[in-house]
Short mmCIF file of N, CA and C in Angstrom, two decimals:
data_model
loop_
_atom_site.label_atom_id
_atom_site.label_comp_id
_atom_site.label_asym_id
_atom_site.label_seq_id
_atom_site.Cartn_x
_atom_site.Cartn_y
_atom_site.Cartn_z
N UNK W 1 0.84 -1.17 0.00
CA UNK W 1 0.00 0.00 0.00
C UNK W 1 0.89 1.24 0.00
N UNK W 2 0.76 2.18 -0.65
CA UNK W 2 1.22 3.63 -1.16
C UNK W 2 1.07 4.49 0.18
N UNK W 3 1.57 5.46 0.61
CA UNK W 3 1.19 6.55 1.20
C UNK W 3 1.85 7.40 1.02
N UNK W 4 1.90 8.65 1.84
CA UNK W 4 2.45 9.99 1.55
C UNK W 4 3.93 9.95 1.58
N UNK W 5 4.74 8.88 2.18
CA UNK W 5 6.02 9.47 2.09
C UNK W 5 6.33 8.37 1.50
N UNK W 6 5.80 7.50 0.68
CA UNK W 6 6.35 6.49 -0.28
C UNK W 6 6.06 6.98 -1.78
N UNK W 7 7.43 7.31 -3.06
CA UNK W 7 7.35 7.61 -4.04
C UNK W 7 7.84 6.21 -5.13
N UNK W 8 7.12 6.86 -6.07
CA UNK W 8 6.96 5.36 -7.39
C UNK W 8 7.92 6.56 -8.24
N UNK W 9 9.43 5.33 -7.96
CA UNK W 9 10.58 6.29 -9.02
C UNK W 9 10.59 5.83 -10.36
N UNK W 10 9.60 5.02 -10.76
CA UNK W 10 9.30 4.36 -12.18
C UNK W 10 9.31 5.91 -12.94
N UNK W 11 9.65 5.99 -14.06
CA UNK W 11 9.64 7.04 -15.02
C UNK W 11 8.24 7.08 -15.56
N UNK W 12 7.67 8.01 -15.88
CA UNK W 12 6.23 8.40 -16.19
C UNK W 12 6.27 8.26 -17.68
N UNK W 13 5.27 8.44 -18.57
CA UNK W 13 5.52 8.51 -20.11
C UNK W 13 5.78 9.80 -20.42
N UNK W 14 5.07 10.46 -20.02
CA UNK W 14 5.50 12.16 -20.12
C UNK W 14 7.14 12.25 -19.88
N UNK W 15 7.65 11.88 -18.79
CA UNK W 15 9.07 11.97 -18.48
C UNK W 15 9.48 10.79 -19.06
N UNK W 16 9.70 9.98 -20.06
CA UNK W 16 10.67 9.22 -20.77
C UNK W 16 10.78 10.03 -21.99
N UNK W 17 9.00 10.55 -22.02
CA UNK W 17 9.45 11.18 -23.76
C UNK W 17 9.95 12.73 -23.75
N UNK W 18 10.46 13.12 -22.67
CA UNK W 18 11.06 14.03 -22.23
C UNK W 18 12.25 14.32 -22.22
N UNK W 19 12.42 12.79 -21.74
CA UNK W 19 14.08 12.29 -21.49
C UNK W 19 14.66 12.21 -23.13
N UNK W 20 13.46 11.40 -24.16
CA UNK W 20 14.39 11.19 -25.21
C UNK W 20 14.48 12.55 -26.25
N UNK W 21 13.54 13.48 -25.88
CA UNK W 21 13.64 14.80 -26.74
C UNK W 21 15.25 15.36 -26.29
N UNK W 22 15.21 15.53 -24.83
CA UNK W 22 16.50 16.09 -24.42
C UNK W 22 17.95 15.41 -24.81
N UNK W 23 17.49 14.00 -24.62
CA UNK W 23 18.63 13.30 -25.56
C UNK W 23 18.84 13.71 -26.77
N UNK W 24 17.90 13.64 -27.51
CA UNK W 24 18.31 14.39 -29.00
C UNK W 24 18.96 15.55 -29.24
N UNK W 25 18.11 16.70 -28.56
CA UNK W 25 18.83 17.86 -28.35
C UNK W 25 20.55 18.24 -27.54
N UNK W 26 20.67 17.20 -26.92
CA UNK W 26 22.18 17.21 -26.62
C UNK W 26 22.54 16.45 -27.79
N UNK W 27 22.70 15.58 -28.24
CA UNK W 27 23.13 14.57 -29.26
C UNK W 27 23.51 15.36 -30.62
N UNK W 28 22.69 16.04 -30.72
CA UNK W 28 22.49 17.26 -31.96
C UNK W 28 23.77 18.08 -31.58
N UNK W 29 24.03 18.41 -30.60
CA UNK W 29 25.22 19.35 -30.01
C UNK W 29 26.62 19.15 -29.78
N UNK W 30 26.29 18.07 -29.12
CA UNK W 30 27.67 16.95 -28.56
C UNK W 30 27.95 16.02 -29.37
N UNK W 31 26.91 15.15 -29.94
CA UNK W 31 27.46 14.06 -30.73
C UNK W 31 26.60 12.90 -30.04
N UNK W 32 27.08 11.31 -30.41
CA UNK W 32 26.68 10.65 -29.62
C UNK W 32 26.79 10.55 -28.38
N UNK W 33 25.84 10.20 -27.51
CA UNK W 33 26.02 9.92 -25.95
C UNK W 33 26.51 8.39 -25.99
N UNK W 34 27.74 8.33 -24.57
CA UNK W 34 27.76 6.80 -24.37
C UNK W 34 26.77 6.26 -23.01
N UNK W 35 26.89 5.38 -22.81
CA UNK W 35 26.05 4.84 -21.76
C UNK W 35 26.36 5.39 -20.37
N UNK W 36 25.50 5.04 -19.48
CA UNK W 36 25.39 5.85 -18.04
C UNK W 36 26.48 4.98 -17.33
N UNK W 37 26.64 3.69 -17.11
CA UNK W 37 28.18 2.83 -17.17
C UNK W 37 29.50 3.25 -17.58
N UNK W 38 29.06 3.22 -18.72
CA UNK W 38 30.43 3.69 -19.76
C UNK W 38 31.24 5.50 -19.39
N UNK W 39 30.56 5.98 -19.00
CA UNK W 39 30.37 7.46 -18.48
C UNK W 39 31.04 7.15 -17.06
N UNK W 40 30.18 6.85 -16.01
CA UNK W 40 30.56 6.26 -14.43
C UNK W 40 32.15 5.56 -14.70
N UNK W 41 32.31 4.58 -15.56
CA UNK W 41 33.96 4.05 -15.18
C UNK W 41 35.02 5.76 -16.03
N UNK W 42 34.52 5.94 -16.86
CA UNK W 42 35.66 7.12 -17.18
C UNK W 42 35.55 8.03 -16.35
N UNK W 43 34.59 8.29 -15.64
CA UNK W 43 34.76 9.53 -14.51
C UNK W 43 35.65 9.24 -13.19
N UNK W 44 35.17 8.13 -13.21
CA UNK W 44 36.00 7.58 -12.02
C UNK W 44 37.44 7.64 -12.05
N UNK W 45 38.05 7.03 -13.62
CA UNK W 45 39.15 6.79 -13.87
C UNK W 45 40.03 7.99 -13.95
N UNK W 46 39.85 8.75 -14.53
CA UNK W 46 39.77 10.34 -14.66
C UNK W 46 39.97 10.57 -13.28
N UNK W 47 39.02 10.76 -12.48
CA UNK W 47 38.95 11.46 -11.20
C UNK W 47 40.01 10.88 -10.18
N UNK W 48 40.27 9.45 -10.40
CA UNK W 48 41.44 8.75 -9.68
C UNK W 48 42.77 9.14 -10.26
N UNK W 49 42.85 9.28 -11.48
CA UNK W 49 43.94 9.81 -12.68
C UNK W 49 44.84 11.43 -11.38
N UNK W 50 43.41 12.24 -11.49
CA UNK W 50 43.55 13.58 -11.37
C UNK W 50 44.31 13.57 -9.61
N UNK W 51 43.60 12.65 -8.71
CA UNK W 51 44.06 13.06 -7.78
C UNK W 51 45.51 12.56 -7.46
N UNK W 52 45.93 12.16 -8.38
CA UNK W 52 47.57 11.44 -8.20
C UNK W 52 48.71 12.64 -8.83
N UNK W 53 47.91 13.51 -9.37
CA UNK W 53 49.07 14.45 -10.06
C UNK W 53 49.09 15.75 -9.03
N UNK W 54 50.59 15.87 -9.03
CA UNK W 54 51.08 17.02 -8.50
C UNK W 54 51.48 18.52 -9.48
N UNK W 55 51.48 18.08 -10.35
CA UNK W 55 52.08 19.48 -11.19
C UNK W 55 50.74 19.17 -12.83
N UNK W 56 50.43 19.88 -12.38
CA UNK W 56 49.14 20.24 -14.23
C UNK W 56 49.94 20.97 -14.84
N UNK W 57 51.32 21.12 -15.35
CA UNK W 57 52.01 21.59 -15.97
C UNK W 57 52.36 20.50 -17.16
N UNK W 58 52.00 19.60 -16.84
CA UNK W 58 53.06 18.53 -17.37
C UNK W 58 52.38 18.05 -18.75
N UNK W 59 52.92 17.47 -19.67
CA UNK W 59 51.84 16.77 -20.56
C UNK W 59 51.04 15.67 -20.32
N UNK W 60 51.58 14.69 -19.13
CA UNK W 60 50.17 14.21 -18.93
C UNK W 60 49.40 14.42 -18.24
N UNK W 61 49.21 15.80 -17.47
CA UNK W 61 48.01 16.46 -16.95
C UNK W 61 47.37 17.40 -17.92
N UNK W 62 48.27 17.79 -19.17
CA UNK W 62 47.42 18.34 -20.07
C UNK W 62 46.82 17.12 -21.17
N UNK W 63 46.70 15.74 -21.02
CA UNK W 63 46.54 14.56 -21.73
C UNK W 63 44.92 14.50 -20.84
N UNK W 64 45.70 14.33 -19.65
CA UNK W 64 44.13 14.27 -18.59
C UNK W 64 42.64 15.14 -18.74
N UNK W 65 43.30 16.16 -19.24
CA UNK W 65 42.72 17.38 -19.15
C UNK W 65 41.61 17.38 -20.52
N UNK W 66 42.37 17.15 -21.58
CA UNK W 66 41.94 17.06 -22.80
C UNK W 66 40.65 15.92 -22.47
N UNK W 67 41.65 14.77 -21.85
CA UNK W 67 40.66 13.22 -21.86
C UNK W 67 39.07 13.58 -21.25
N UNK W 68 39.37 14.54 -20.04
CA UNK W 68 37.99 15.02 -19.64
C UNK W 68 37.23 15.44 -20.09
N UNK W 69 37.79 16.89 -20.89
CA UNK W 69 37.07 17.36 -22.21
C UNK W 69 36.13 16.39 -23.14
N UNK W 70 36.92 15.33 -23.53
CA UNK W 70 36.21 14.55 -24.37
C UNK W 70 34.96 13.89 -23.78
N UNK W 71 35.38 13.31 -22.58
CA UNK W 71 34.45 12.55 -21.55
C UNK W 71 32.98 13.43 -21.46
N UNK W 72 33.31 14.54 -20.75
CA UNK W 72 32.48 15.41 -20.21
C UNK W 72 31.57 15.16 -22.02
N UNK W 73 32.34 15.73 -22.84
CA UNK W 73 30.97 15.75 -24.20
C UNK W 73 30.14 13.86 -24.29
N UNK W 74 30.78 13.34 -24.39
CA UNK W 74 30.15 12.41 -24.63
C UNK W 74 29.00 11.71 -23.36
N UNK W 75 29.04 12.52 -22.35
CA UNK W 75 28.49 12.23 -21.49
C UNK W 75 27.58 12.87 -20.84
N UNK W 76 27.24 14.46 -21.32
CA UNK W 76 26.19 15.91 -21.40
C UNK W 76 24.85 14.96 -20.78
N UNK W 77 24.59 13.90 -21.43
CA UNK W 77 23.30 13.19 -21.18
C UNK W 77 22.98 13.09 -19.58
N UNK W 78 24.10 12.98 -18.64
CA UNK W 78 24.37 12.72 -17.39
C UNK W 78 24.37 13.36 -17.02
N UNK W 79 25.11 14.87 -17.23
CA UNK W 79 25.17 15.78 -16.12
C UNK W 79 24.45 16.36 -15.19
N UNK W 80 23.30 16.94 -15.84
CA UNK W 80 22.71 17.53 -15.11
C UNK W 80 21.37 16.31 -14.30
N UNK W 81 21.54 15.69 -14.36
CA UNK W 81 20.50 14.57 -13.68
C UNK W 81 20.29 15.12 -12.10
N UNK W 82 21.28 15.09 -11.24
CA UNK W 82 20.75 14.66 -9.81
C UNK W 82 19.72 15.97 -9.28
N UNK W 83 20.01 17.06 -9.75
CA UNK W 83 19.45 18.45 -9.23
C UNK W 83 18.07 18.33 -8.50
N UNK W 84 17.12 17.36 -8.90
CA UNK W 84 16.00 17.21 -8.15
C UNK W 84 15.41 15.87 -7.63
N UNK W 85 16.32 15.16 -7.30
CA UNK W 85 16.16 13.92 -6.91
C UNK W 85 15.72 13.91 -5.55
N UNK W 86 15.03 12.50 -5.22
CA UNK W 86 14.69 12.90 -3.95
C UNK W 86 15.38 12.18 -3.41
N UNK W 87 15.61 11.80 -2.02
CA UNK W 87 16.69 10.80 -1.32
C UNK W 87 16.83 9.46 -1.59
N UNK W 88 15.46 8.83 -2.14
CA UNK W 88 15.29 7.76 -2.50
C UNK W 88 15.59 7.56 -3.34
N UNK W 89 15.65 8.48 -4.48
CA UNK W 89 16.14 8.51 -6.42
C UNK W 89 17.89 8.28 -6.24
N UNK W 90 18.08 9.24 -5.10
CA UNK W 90 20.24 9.27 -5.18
C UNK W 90 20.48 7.82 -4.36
N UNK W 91 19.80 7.62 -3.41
CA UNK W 91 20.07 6.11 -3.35
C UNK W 91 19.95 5.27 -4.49
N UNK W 92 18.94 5.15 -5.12
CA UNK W 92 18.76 4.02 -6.22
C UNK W 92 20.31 4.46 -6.85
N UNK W 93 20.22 5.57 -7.46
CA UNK W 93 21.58 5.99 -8.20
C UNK W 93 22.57 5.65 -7.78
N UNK W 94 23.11 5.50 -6.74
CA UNK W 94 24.41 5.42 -6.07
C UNK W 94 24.59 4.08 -5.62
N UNK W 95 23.51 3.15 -5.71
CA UNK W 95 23.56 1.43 -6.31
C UNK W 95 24.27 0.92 -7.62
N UNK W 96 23.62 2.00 -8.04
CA UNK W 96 23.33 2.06 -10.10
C UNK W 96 25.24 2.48 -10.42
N UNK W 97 25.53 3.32 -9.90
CA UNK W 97 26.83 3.59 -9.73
C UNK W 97 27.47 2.50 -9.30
N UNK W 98 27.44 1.57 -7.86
CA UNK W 98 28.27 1.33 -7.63
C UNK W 98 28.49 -0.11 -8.33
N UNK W 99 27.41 -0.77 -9.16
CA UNK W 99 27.58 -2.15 -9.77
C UNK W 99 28.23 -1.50 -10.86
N UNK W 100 27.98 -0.05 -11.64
CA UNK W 100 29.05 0.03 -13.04
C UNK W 100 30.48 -0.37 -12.30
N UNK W 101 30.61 0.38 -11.22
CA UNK W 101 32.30 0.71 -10.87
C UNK W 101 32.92 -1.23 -10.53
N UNK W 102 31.93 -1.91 -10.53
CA UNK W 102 31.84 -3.36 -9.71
C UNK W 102 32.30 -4.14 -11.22
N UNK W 103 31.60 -3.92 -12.13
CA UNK W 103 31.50 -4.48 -13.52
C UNK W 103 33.10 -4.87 -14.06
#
């Protein structure tokens, strides 16, 4: 049984066909999107990359740098997601995260 502080995080039809207009419209901009996985291990890798360097002078912090660049476009589809989630949505997410990083 449903009540007031239980939410159904199933996607609505209104919000899938929402989701895939906005997909297009980034896609149109950026290019192809890769998957929400495929996205999660390069951020990670990246972000583990970044915290090992001491000098961003170097060429492979300007290699890193670039690599993000690329990442970040192919991945626009993701970004802005969490902004209105409710506690229950960033939990599911941060499951969803942690089996990509598991994979």
């Amino acid at each position: 049984m449903e009540n007031a502080f239980s939410s159904d995080t199933t996607p609505k039809k209104h919000e899938v066909k929402e989701q895939k207009e906005n997909l297009a419209k980034i896609e149109k901009k950026y290019g192809e999107q890769w998957g929400f996985c495929e996205c999660v291990v390069a951020n990670d890798s990246i972000d583990r990359a970044v915290k090992k360097i001491t000098d961003f002078e170097t060429p492979e912090a300007e290699k890193l740098l670039n690599r993000f660049d690329y990442v970040s476009k192919k991945c626009q589809a993701f970004l802005g997601m969490d902004a209105n989630r409710t506690p229950e949505e960033r939990q599911k997410h941060e499951k969803k995260v942690k089996r990509c990083l598991r994979g």
